[in-house]
mmCIF file of C-alpha atoms in Angstrom:
data_model
loop_
_atom_site.group_PDB
_atom_site.id
_atom_site.type_symbol
_atom_site.label_atom_id
_atom_site.label_comp_id
_atom_site.label_asym_id
_atom_site.label_seq_id
_atom_site.Cartn_x
_atom_site.Cartn_y
_atom_site.Cartn_z
ATOM 1 C CA MET A 271 -34.885 -39.598 -23.867
ATOM 2 C CA HIS A 272 -36.347 -37.546 -21.047
ATOM 3 C CA THR A 273 -35.569 -37.976 -17.380
ATOM 4 C CA LYS A 274 -38.440 -38.636 -14.978
ATOM 5 C CA GLY A 275 -38.224 -35.045 -13.732
ATOM 6 C CA GLN A 276 -38.372 -33.646 -17.256
ATOM 7 C CA LEU A 277 -41.434 -35.757 -18.079
ATOM 8 C CA GLU A 278 -43.223 -34.622 -14.917
ATOM 9 C CA TRP A 279 -42.459 -30.981 -15.778
ATOM 10 C CA ARG A 280 -43.796 -31.438 -19.349
ATOM 11 C CA ILE A 281 -46.971 -33.107 -18.044
ATOM 12 C CA ARG A 282 -47.570 -30.309 -15.544
ATOM 13 C CA SER A 283 -47.022 -27.719 -18.293
ATOM 14 C CA ILE A 284 -49.513 -29.445 -20.614
ATOM 15 C CA VAL A 285 -52.080 -29.692 -17.824
ATOM 16 C CA CYS A 286 -51.601 -26.001 -17.030
ATOM 17 C CA VAL A 287 -52.066 -24.994 -20.687
ATOM 18 C CA LEU A 288 -55.149 -27.200 -21.020
ATOM 19 C CA GLY A 289 -56.561 -25.629 -17.879
ATOM 20 C CA LEU A 290 -56.076 -22.182 -19.339
ATOM 21 C CA LEU A 291 -57.686 -23.237 -22.625
ATOM 22 C CA ILE A 292 -60.668 -24.645 -20.765
ATOM 23 C CA LEU A 293 -60.996 -21.403 -18.793
ATOM 24 C CA VAL A 294 -60.861 -19.363 -21.988
ATOM 25 C CA SER A 295 -63.433 -21.566 -23.705
ATOM 26 C CA VAL A 296 -65.829 -21.203 -20.793
ATOM 27 C CA ASP A 297 -65.442 -17.517 -20.036
ATOM 28 C CA GLY A 298 -64.173 -16.036 -23.275
ATOM 29 C CA ALA A 299 -65.658 -18.057 -26.125
ATOM 30 C CA ASP A 300 -67.883 -16.357 -28.670
ATOM 31 C CA VAL A 301 -71.579 -16.568 -27.810
ATOM 32 C CA PRO A 302 -73.743 -17.628 -30.779
ATOM 33 C CA MET A 303 -75.716 -14.854 -32.479
ATOM 34 C CA THR A 304 -79.412 -15.284 -33.171
ATOM 35 C CA ILE A 305 -80.641 -13.488 -36.292
ATOM 36 C CA LEU A 306 -84.355 -12.855 -35.708
ATOM 37 C CA SER A 307 -85.501 -13.285 -39.318
ATOM 38 C CA SER A 308 -89.180 -13.421 -38.324
ATOM 39 C CA ALA A 309 -88.951 -9.778 -37.206
ATOM 40 C CA VAL A 310 -88.562 -8.585 -40.798
ATOM 41 C CA ALA A 311 -92.228 -9.322 -41.524
ATOM 42 C CA ILE A 312 -93.330 -6.755 -38.922
ATOM 43 C CA GLY A 313 -90.752 -4.185 -39.991
ATOM 44 C CA ALA A 314 -88.532 -4.670 -36.947
ATOM 45 C CA VAL A 315 -85.265 -4.133 -38.802
ATOM 46 C CA CYS A 316 -81.879 -2.435 -38.587
ATOM 47 C CA LEU A 317 -81.119 0.818 -40.381
ATOM 48 C CA ASP A 318 -80.337 -1.082 -43.596
ATOM 49 C CA GLY A 319 -83.454 -3.267 -43.424
ATOM 50 C CA SER A 320 -81.648 -6.391 -42.182
ATOM 51 C CA ALA A 321 -83.053 -8.529 -39.369
ATOM 52 C CA PRO A 322 -82.137 -7.634 -35.762
ATOM 53 C CA ALA A 323 -79.875 -9.855 -33.684
ATOM 54 C CA TYR A 324 -79.004 -10.898 -30.178
ATOM 55 C CA HIS A 325 -76.660 -13.278 -28.368
ATOM 56 C CA PHE A 326 -78.087 -15.804 -25.905
ATOM 57 C CA SER A 327 -76.295 -17.906 -23.289
ATOM 58 C CA PRO A 328 -78.874 -20.168 -21.558
ATOM 59 C CA GLY A 329 -79.186 -20.324 -17.790
ATOM 60 C CA SER A 330 -78.475 -23.373 -15.686
ATOM 61 C CA GLY A 331 -79.142 -24.771 -12.234
ATOM 62 C CA SER A 332 -80.627 -22.226 -9.851
ATOM 63 C CA GLY A 333 -80.511 -19.588 -12.612
ATOM 64 C CA VAL A 334 -82.633 -21.366 -15.197
ATOM 65 C CA ASN A 335 -85.638 -19.074 -14.582
ATOM 66 C CA ASN A 336 -83.603 -15.883 -14.177
ATOM 67 C CA TRP A 337 -83.045 -13.515 -17.111
ATOM 68 C CA LEU A 338 -80.499 -10.758 -17.708
ATOM 69 C CA VAL A 339 -81.167 -8.769 -20.880
ATOM 70 C CA HIS A 340 -78.345 -6.359 -21.739
ATOM 71 C CA MET A 341 -78.543 -3.794 -24.539
ATOM 72 C CA GLU A 342 -75.471 -2.835 -26.510
ATOM 73 C CA GLY A 343 -74.492 0.816 -26.763
ATOM 74 C CA GLY A 344 -72.976 2.850 -29.556
ATOM 75 C CA GLY A 345 -74.216 6.432 -29.761
ATOM 76 C CA TRP A 346 -76.995 7.756 -31.981
ATOM 77 C CA CYS A 347 -77.553 9.138 -35.454
ATOM 78 C CA ARG A 348 -79.518 12.377 -35.611
ATOM 79 C CA ASN A 349 -80.038 12.931 -39.322
ATOM 80 C CA THR A 350 -79.965 11.194 -42.694
ATOM 81 C CA GLN A 351 -76.255 11.823 -43.223
ATOM 82 C CA GLU A 352 -75.218 10.346 -39.877
ATOM 83 C CA CYS A 353 -77.574 7.372 -40.234
ATOM 84 C CA LEU A 354 -76.241 6.653 -43.722
ATOM 85 C CA ALA A 355 -72.737 6.590 -42.250
ATOM 86 C CA ARG A 356 -73.879 3.836 -39.856
ATOM 87 C CA ARG A 357 -76.154 1.914 -42.212
ATOM 88 C CA ASP A 358 -73.557 -0.381 -43.774
ATOM 89 C CA THR A 359 -71.581 -1.000 -40.576
ATOM 90 C CA TYR A 360 -72.258 -3.194 -37.536
ATOM 91 C CA ARG A 361 -74.004 -0.168 -35.987
ATOM 92 C CA GLY A 362 -76.650 -0.285 -38.707
ATOM 93 C CA SER A 363 -76.758 -3.806 -40.078
ATOM 94 C CA SER A 364 -76.740 -7.352 -38.710
ATOM 95 C CA LYS A 365 -74.853 -8.307 -41.881
ATOM 96 C CA HIS A 366 -71.728 -6.640 -40.511
ATOM 97 C CA MET A 367 -71.882 -7.537 -36.811
ATOM 98 C CA PRO A 368 -68.689 -9.172 -35.541
ATOM 99 C CA PRO A 369 -68.833 -12.087 -33.090
ATOM 100 C CA LEU A 370 -68.559 -11.308 -29.396
ATOM 101 C CA SER A 371 -67.934 -13.036 -26.094
ATOM 102 C CA PHE A 372 -69.477 -12.361 -22.694
ATOM 103 C CA SER A 373 -67.654 -10.922 -19.703
ATOM 104 C CA GLY A 374 -68.383 -8.745 -16.693
ATOM 105 C CA ILE A 375 -72.086 -8.709 -15.862
ATOM 106 C CA LEU A 376 -72.633 -11.263 -18.659
ATOM 107 C CA GLY A 377 -69.770 -13.542 -17.603
ATOM 108 C CA ASN A 378 -70.371 -17.186 -16.750
ATOM 109 C CA GLN A 379 -67.821 -17.633 -13.971
ATOM 110 C CA GLN A 380 -69.153 -17.676 -10.410
ATOM 111 C CA SER A 381 -65.895 -16.249 -9.076
ATOM 112 C CA SER A 382 -66.144 -13.096 -11.212
ATOM 113 C CA ASN A 383 -69.927 -12.764 -11.529
ATOM 114 C CA PRO A 384 -71.369 -14.482 -8.445
ATOM 115 C CA ASP A 385 -74.933 -13.177 -8.662
ATOM 116 C CA PHE A 386 -75.683 -13.560 -12.376
ATOM 117 C CA TYR A 387 -73.233 -16.136 -13.780
ATOM 118 C CA ASN A 388 -75.813 -18.909 -14.273
ATOM 119 C CA TRP A 389 -78.747 -16.755 -15.430
ATOM 120 C CA ASN A 390 -80.062 -16.709 -18.969
ATOM 121 C CA ARG A 391 -77.822 -13.945 -20.327
ATOM 122 C CA ILE A 392 -78.696 -12.004 -23.467
ATOM 123 C CA LYS A 393 -77.007 -9.166 -25.301
ATOM 124 C CA ILE A 394 -79.201 -7.287 -27.782
ATOM 125 C CA ARG A 395 -77.171 -5.859 -30.653
ATOM 126 C CA TYR A 396 -77.634 -2.170 -31.412
ATOM 127 C CA CYS A 397 -78.306 -1.347 -35.053
ATOM 128 C CA ASP A 398 -80.955 1.417 -35.045
ATOM 129 C CA GLY A 399 -79.216 4.536 -33.692
ATOM 130 C CA SER A 400 -82.072 5.686 -31.445
ATOM 131 C CA SER A 401 -81.657 3.763 -28.161
ATOM 132 C CA PHE A 402 -84.360 1.395 -29.413
ATOM 133 C CA THR A 403 -87.028 4.136 -29.583
ATOM 134 C CA GLY A 404 -87.557 4.832 -33.295
ATOM 135 C CA ASP A 405 -90.584 3.948 -35.395
ATOM 136 C CA VAL A 406 -91.072 5.589 -38.795
ATOM 137 C CA ASP A 407 -93.190 3.524 -41.161
ATOM 138 C CA THR A 408 -92.109 5.229 -44.395
ATOM 139 C CA VAL A 409 -88.796 4.285 -45.998
ATOM 140 C CA ASP A 410 -87.147 6.698 -48.409
ATOM 141 C CA PRO A 411 -86.086 4.589 -51.444
ATOM 142 C CA ASN A 412 -83.170 6.955 -52.043
ATOM 143 C CA THR A 413 -81.548 6.076 -48.721
ATOM 144 C CA ASN A 414 -83.225 2.786 -47.748
ATOM 145 C CA LEU A 415 -82.985 3.900 -44.125
ATOM 146 C CA HIS A 416 -85.316 2.164 -41.684
ATOM 147 C CA TYR A 417 -85.975 3.903 -38.358
ATOM 148 C CA ARG A 418 -87.415 1.016 -36.362
ATOM 149 C CA GLY A 419 -85.576 0.769 -33.027
ATOM 150 C CA ASN A 420 -88.676 0.391 -30.884
ATOM 151 C CA ARG A 421 -89.982 -2.418 -33.094
ATOM 152 C CA ILE A 422 -86.624 -4.199 -32.750
ATOM 153 C CA TRP A 423 -86.795 -4.023 -28.962
ATOM 154 C CA LEU A 424 -90.353 -5.344 -28.818
ATOM 155 C CA ALA A 425 -89.675 -8.143 -31.310
ATOM 156 C CA ILE A 426 -86.646 -9.428 -29.427
ATOM 157 C CA ILE A 427 -88.358 -9.207 -26.033
ATOM 158 C CA GLN A 428 -91.350 -11.111 -27.425
ATOM 159 C CA ASP A 429 -88.998 -13.766 -28.806
ATOM 160 C CA LEU A 430 -87.328 -14.132 -25.410
ATOM 161 C CA LEU A 431 -90.695 -14.378 -23.684
ATOM 162 C CA ALA A 432 -91.569 -17.257 -25.995
ATOM 163 C CA LYS A 433 -88.251 -18.933 -25.146
ATOM 164 C CA GLY A 434 -89.045 -19.010 -21.431
ATOM 165 C CA MET A 435 -88.754 -15.472 -20.114
ATOM 166 C CA ASN A 436 -92.543 -15.541 -19.608
ATOM 167 C CA LYS A 437 -91.782 -17.822 -16.653
ATOM 168 C CA ALA A 438 -89.079 -15.587 -15.195
ATOM 169 C CA GLN A 439 -88.661 -15.497 -11.442
ATOM 170 C CA ASN A 440 -85.955 -12.807 -11.561
ATOM 171 C CA ALA A 441 -85.121 -10.403 -14.374
ATOM 172 C CA LEU A 442 -82.752 -7.510 -14.932
ATOM 173 C CA LEU A 443 -82.825 -5.166 -17.936
ATOM 174 C CA SER A 444 -79.445 -3.529 -18.369
ATOM 175 C CA GLY A 445 -77.403 -1.691 -20.958
ATOM 176 C CA CYS A 446 -74.328 0.428 -21.556
ATOM 177 C CA SER A 447 -74.211 3.984 -22.925
ATOM 178 C CA ALA A 448 -77.016 4.344 -25.504
ATOM 179 C CA GLY A 449 -78.115 0.919 -24.249
ATOM 180 C CA GLY A 450 -77.971 2.215 -20.681
ATOM 181 C CA LEU A 451 -80.297 5.040 -21.659
ATOM 182 C CA ALA A 452 -82.571 2.453 -23.308
ATOM 183 C CA SER A 453 -82.700 0.483 -20.057
ATOM 184 C CA ILE A 454 -84.228 3.565 -18.419
ATOM 185 C CA LEU A 455 -86.590 4.441 -21.259
ATOM 186 C CA HIS A 456 -87.877 0.850 -21.561
ATOM 187 C CA CYS A 457 -87.706 -0.142 -17.905
ATOM 188 C CA ASP A 458 -91.378 0.138 -16.931
ATOM 189 C CA LYS A 459 -92.461 -1.433 -20.231
ATOM 190 C CA PHE A 460 -90.145 -4.375 -19.563
ATOM 191 C CA ARG A 461 -91.672 -4.775 -16.113
ATOM 192 C CA SER A 462 -95.197 -4.817 -17.597
ATOM 193 C CA LEU A 463 -94.345 -7.654 -20.007
ATOM 194 C CA LEU A 464 -93.035 -10.041 -17.347
ATOM 195 C CA PRO A 465 -94.963 -12.097 -14.781
ATOM 196 C CA ALA A 466 -96.404 -10.037 -11.945
ATOM 197 C CA THR A 467 -94.743 -12.428 -9.478
ATOM 198 C CA ALA A 468 -91.246 -11.871 -10.890
ATOM 199 C CA LYS A 469 -88.643 -9.623 -9.269
ATOM 200 C CA VAL A 470 -87.827 -7.158 -12.061
ATOM 201 C CA LYS A 471 -85.266 -4.359 -11.897
ATOM 202 C CA CYS A 472 -83.200 -2.262 -14.320
ATOM 203 C CA LEU A 473 -79.554 -1.208 -14.495
ATOM 204 C CA SER A 474 -78.228 1.758 -16.459
ATOM 205 C CA ASP A 475 -74.468 1.700 -17.028
ATOM 206 C CA ALA A 476 -73.130 5.022 -18.355
ATOM 207 C CA GLY A 477 -76.619 5.897 -19.597
ATOM 208 C CA TYR A 478 -77.473 8.783 -17.289
ATOM 209 C CA PHE A 479 -76.816 11.615 -19.744
ATOM 210 C CA ILE A 480 -77.560 14.988 -18.186
ATOM 211 C CA ASP A 481 -79.191 18.131 -19.528
ATOM 212 C CA ALA A 482 -76.291 20.564 -19.142
ATOM 213 C CA LYS A 483 -74.870 23.570 -20.937
ATOM 214 C CA ASP A 484 -71.586 23.249 -22.765
ATOM 215 C CA VAL A 485 -68.461 25.347 -22.249
ATOM 216 C CA SER A 486 -69.729 27.998 -24.680
ATOM 217 C CA GLY A 487 -72.969 28.394 -22.730
ATOM 218 C CA GLY A 488 -74.980 26.619 -25.415
ATOM 219 C CA GLN A 489 -77.247 23.606 -25.132
ATOM 220 C CA TYR A 490 -75.737 21.369 -27.764
ATOM 221 C CA ILE A 491 -76.923 18.087 -26.275
ATOM 222 C CA ARG A 492 -80.534 19.309 -26.154
ATOM 223 C CA SER A 493 -80.582 20.073 -29.848
ATOM 224 C CA PHE A 494 -78.751 16.826 -30.612
ATOM 225 C CA TYR A 495 -81.313 14.681 -28.789
ATOM 226 C CA GLN A 496 -84.198 16.623 -30.298
ATOM 227 C CA ASP A 497 -82.802 15.832 -33.751
ATOM 228 C CA VAL A 498 -82.541 12.125 -32.851
ATOM 229 C CA ILE A 499 -86.161 12.076 -31.678
ATOM 230 C CA THR A 500 -87.402 13.900 -34.787
ATOM 231 C CA THR A 501 -85.446 11.774 -37.264
ATOM 232 C CA HIS A 502 -86.480 8.467 -35.700
ATOM 233 C CA GLY A 503 -90.048 9.354 -34.768
ATOM 234 C CA SER A 504 -89.237 8.480 -31.174
ATOM 235 C CA ALA A 505 -91.582 10.793 -29.272
ATOM 236 C CA LYS A 506 -94.495 8.343 -29.196
ATOM 237 C CA ASN A 507 -92.277 5.644 -27.681
ATOM 238 C CA LEU A 508 -90.784 7.685 -24.856
ATOM 239 C CA PRO A 509 -92.265 7.230 -21.356
ATOM 240 C CA SER A 510 -95.673 8.903 -21.249
ATOM 241 C CA SER A 511 -95.040 9.772 -17.610
ATOM 242 C CA CYS A 512 -92.527 12.293 -18.999
ATOM 243 C CA THR A 513 -94.015 13.336 -22.345
ATOM 244 C CA SER A 514 -97.348 14.130 -20.679
ATOM 245 C CA ARG A 515 -95.558 16.803 -18.619
ATOM 246 C CA LEU A 516 -92.618 17.983 -20.713
ATOM 247 C CA PRO A 517 -91.568 18.463 -24.346
ATOM 248 C CA SER A 518 -90.455 15.150 -25.834
ATOM 249 C CA GLY A 519 -86.949 16.509 -26.409
ATOM 250 C CA LEU A 520 -86.391 16.567 -22.649
ATOM 251 C CA CYS A 521 -87.600 13.000 -22.212
ATOM 252 C CA PHE A 522 -84.352 11.566 -23.587
ATOM 253 C CA PHE A 523 -82.698 12.866 -20.424
ATOM 254 C CA PRO A 524 -82.960 10.418 -17.501
ATOM 255 C CA GLN A 525 -83.281 13.206 -14.919
ATOM 256 C CA TYR A 526 -86.766 13.986 -16.269
ATOM 257 C CA VAL A 527 -87.811 10.322 -16.575
ATOM 258 C CA VAL A 528 -86.444 8.569 -13.488
ATOM 259 C CA PRO A 529 -88.527 10.397 -10.823
ATOM 260 C CA GLN A 530 -91.727 8.915 -12.316
ATOM 261 C CA MET A 531 -90.388 5.382 -12.858
ATOM 262 C CA ARG A 532 -92.203 2.596 -11.031
ATOM 263 C CA THR A 533 -89.533 -0.104 -11.444
ATOM 264 C CA PRO A 534 -86.382 -0.161 -9.261
ATOM 265 C CA LEU A 535 -83.327 1.267 -11.025
ATOM 266 C CA PHE A 536 -79.581 1.057 -10.401
ATOM 267 C CA ILE A 537 -77.522 3.966 -11.748
ATOM 268 C CA LEU A 538 -73.921 3.002 -12.520
ATOM 269 C CA ASN A 539 -72.031 6.006 -13.838
ATOM 270 C CA ALA A 540 -68.766 7.838 -13.612
ATOM 271 C CA ALA A 541 -69.243 11.374 -12.302
ATOM 272 C CA TYR A 542 -66.580 12.362 -14.849
ATOM 273 C CA ASP A 543 -68.054 10.246 -17.637
ATOM 274 C CA SER A 544 -65.613 10.456 -20.537
ATOM 275 C CA TRP A 545 -68.324 10.545 -23.229
ATOM 276 C CA GLN A 546 -70.249 13.285 -21.473
ATOM 277 C CA ILE A 547 -67.184 15.448 -20.956
ATOM 278 C CA ARG A 548 -66.320 15.131 -24.666
ATOM 279 C CA ASN A 549 -69.831 15.526 -26.052
ATOM 280 C CA ILE A 550 -71.977 17.371 -23.511
ATOM 281 C CA LEU A 551 -69.545 19.607 -21.637
ATOM 282 C CA ALA A 552 -67.034 20.325 -24.411
ATOM 283 C CA PRO A 553 -68.401 19.254 -27.819
ATOM 284 C CA ASN A 554 -66.321 20.278 -30.805
ATOM 285 C CA ASN A 555 -68.687 23.006 -31.978
ATOM 286 C CA ALA A 556 -68.474 24.665 -28.542
ATOM 287 C CA ASP A 557 -64.673 24.620 -28.632
ATOM 288 C CA PRO A 558 -63.612 25.870 -32.092
ATOM 289 C CA GLU A 559 -60.116 26.740 -30.871
ATOM 290 C CA LYS A 560 -59.708 23.177 -29.527
ATOM 291 C CA THR A 561 -58.521 24.431 -26.154
ATOM 292 C CA TRP A 562 -60.249 21.423 -24.570
ATOM 293 C CA SER A 563 -58.728 18.784 -26.870
ATOM 294 C CA GLU A 564 -56.146 17.550 -24.331
ATOM 295 C CA CYS A 565 -58.441 17.802 -21.322
ATOM 296 C CA LYS A 566 -61.098 15.744 -23.095
ATOM 297 C CA LEU A 567 -58.611 12.921 -23.593
ATOM 298 C CA ALA A 568 -57.723 12.702 -19.902
ATOM 299 C CA ILE A 569 -58.641 14.778 -16.871
ATOM 300 C CA LYS A 570 -55.028 14.819 -15.733
ATOM 301 C CA LYS A 571 -54.267 16.937 -18.811
ATOM 302 C CA CYS A 572 -56.769 19.664 -17.871
ATOM 303 C CA THR A 573 -55.609 23.115 -16.896
ATOM 304 C CA SER A 574 -56.578 24.304 -13.424
ATOM 305 C CA ALA A 575 -59.383 26.418 -14.902
ATOM 306 C CA GLN A 576 -60.651 23.491 -16.954
ATOM 307 C CA LEU A 577 -60.503 21.217 -13.922
ATOM 308 C CA ASN A 578 -62.695 23.660 -12.021
ATOM 309 C CA THR A 579 -65.218 23.493 -14.882
ATOM 310 C CA VAL A 580 -65.068 19.689 -14.830
ATOM 311 C CA GLN A 581 -65.651 19.680 -11.071
ATOM 312 C CA ASP A 582 -68.676 21.930 -11.604
ATOM 313 C CA PHE A 583 -69.937 19.408 -14.167
ATOM 314 C CA ARG A 584 -69.642 16.675 -11.541
ATOM 315 C CA SER A 585 -71.717 18.786 -9.154
ATOM 316 C CA GLU A 586 -74.323 19.270 -11.867
ATOM 317 C CA PHE A 587 -74.385 15.531 -12.487
ATOM 318 C CA LEU A 588 -74.894 14.775 -8.798
ATOM 319 C CA ASN A 589 -77.749 17.283 -8.665
ATOM 320 C CA ALA A 590 -79.417 15.502 -11.607
ATOM 321 C CA ILE A 591 -79.510 12.025 -10.054
ATOM 322 C CA PRO A 592 -82.064 11.030 -7.400
ATOM 323 C CA ARG A 593 -81.343 12.356 -3.933
ATOM 324 C CA MET A 594 -79.646 9.813 -1.697
ATOM 325 C CA GLY A 595 -82.071 8.245 0.744
ATOM 326 C CA SER A 596 -85.135 9.355 -1.209
ATOM 327 C CA THR A 597 -85.944 5.694 -1.885
ATOM 328 C CA SER A 598 -84.122 2.487 -1.022
ATOM 329 C CA SER A 599 -85.213 0.876 -4.314
ATOM 330 C CA THR A 600 -82.846 3.155 -6.249
ATOM 331 C CA GLY A 601 -79.278 1.898 -6.266
ATOM 332 C CA MET A 602 -76.278 4.047 -7.130
ATOM 333 C CA PHE A 603 -72.593 3.587 -7.821
ATOM 334 C CA ILE A 604 -71.175 6.955 -8.894
ATOM 335 C CA ASP A 605 -67.396 6.751 -8.972
ATOM 336 C CA SER A 606 -64.825 9.429 -9.687
ATOM 337 C CA CYS A 607 -63.354 7.721 -12.705
ATOM 338 C CA ASN A 608 -62.946 9.248 -16.155
ATOM 339 C CA ALA A 609 -64.647 6.233 -17.717
ATOM 340 C CA HIS A 610 -67.618 5.183 -19.815
ATOM 341 C CA CYS A 611 -69.280 1.761 -19.395
ATOM 342 C CA GLN A 612 -67.964 -0.263 -16.467
ATOM 343 C CA SER A 613 -70.120 -3.418 -16.333
ATOM 344 C CA GLY A 614 -68.917 -5.203 -19.467
ATOM 345 C CA SER A 615 -65.444 -6.291 -18.393
ATOM 346 C CA VAL A 616 -64.397 -8.532 -15.526
ATOM 347 C CA ASP A 617 -61.572 -6.076 -14.806
ATOM 348 C CA THR A 618 -64.008 -3.341 -13.809
ATOM 349 C CA TRP A 619 -66.983 -5.495 -12.781
ATOM 350 C CA PHE A 620 -65.744 -7.897 -10.108
ATOM 351 C CA SER A 621 -62.084 -8.615 -9.536
ATOM 352 C CA ALA A 622 -59.406 -7.837 -6.992
ATOM 353 C CA TYR A 623 -58.550 -4.757 -9.052
ATOM 354 C CA SER A 624 -62.028 -3.514 -10.011
ATOM 355 C CA ASN A 625 -63.153 0.076 -9.780
ATOM 356 C CA SER A 626 -64.423 0.348 -6.220
ATOM 357 C CA ILE A 627 -66.000 2.768 -3.783
ATOM 358 C CA ARG A 628 -65.207 2.204 -0.122
ATOM 359 C CA LYS A 629 -63.714 -1.191 -1.045
ATOM 360 C CA THR A 630 -66.940 -2.298 -2.738
ATOM 361 C CA PRO A 631 -66.537 -3.415 -6.376
ATOM 362 C CA ILE A 632 -69.285 -2.710 -8.890
ATOM 363 C CA GLY A 633 -70.422 -6.332 -9.225
ATOM 364 C CA LYS A 634 -70.942 -6.703 -5.487
ATOM 365 C CA ALA A 635 -72.798 -3.392 -5.250
ATOM 366 C CA VAL A 636 -75.220 -4.365 -8.033
ATOM 367 C CA GLY A 637 -75.773 -7.849 -6.610
ATOM 368 C CA ASP A 638 -76.427 -6.533 -3.093
ATOM 369 C CA TRP A 639 -78.960 -4.063 -4.500
ATOM 370 C CA TYR A 640 -80.703 -6.553 -6.768
ATOM 371 C CA TYR A 641 -81.182 -9.153 -4.020
ATOM 372 C CA ASP A 642 -82.044 -6.528 -1.378
ATOM 373 C CA ARG A 643 -79.129 -7.564 0.801
ATOM 374 C CA GLU A 644 -78.553 -3.921 1.633
ATOM 375 C CA VAL A 645 -79.291 -0.392 0.467
ATOM 376 C CA VAL A 646 -76.600 0.565 -2.052
ATOM 377 C CA GLN A 647 -76.158 4.277 -2.714
ATOM 378 C CA LEU A 648 -72.443 4.881 -3.163
ATOM 379 C CA ILE A 649 -71.125 8.250 -4.301
ATOM 380 C CA ASP A 650 -67.379 8.691 -4.583
ATOM 381 C CA CYS A 651 -65.272 11.619 -3.387
ATOM 382 C CA PRO A 652 -64.117 14.150 -6.037
ATOM 383 C CA TYR A 653 -61.316 13.437 -8.526
ATOM 384 C CA PRO A 654 -58.513 12.453 -8.080
ATOM 385 C CA CYS A 655 -59.288 10.558 -4.875
ATOM 386 C CA ASN A 656 -59.962 7.028 -6.206
ATOM 387 C CA PRO A 657 -56.824 4.977 -6.995
ATOM 388 C CA THR A 658 -58.851 2.019 -8.303
ATOM 389 C CA CYS A 659 -60.066 3.889 -11.387
ATOM 390 C CA LYS A 660 -59.200 2.451 -14.783
ATOM 391 C CA ILE A 661 -59.580 3.860 -18.259
ATOM 392 C CA VAL A 662 -62.588 2.198 -19.877
ATOM 393 C CA LYS A 663 -63.262 2.527 -23.604
ATOM 394 C CA ASP A 664 -66.694 3.415 -24.913
ATOM 395 C CA ASP A 665 -68.963 0.518 -25.844
#
């Protein structure tokens, strides 16, 4: 037998657990994946030839005609060997994609995503290795590699238009890392496909990769991107506003594309982006003695000389982004964190403990910019001044 007090305690405990389960089911449940089988007929396929995929959480209430399309990140493959290594994984095939849930900018809780929680929210899976820019018609039967990233992007956008995005009142194209670069490269095209009356903007999270020399004085990232463009046949799908002025290899770098963009852009990036420090500033081939191995893992492990080099990299990054005040349509949140991708988790997006600049969390900054509530151009002080920074894993 239980006393009255014990029964009340058990009831309260059950109610509490049920409340937590309900919260998890709403904010953390897997979002169904749509396999776009019809895209195969037009050759819009992953590296292995499988159909592309996306996850779709429909909008509701005031957000039913608002669309947030977010592109997954995951690096690039620059040659046959690297693309083969991806082909039979979730980075190259929809057959191997694990389920996923939405959080951060894609979350469905008003308290943690007040400006976008009830929009139609989509995450496009990344399985082409070219930031959705590739298009090579020929397929080598020895490798069965399909370089069709641009076709994937167009096929999925057309599918979304048919599902109601052609009536969009508000739309935001976003992405993280390689997806963040794609949000820049496809931004004006996205704008052109939506109703002229719609408010359309783009957000690049950790996608502003800069054209910088590495610690050996070489230009590793330039040659890397040129190889990606050549392998995937990407040149014809890069913004013509850039390729008409510069070699296509430079048009993978946002600093040469953004000045000619017509659609408003928000740049969310860490000035000490962990991927860029590891792969642009100190790639392995530029550091054969591995003197940068500890520093690349965490800035706090850098020597004083290395820290000076890292601070110079920050200065180079700031020189590569649009000048503050040059246009109010460009939003910026450049923090001093050693992070990569900060919009995908509620912890960094919009919570009491989120990465912040001048007490403004990322989610609020993006929302204020999107709805024109204020001009948002926030640039943090140099490392190590920001105590809100958290370590964020690559997408």
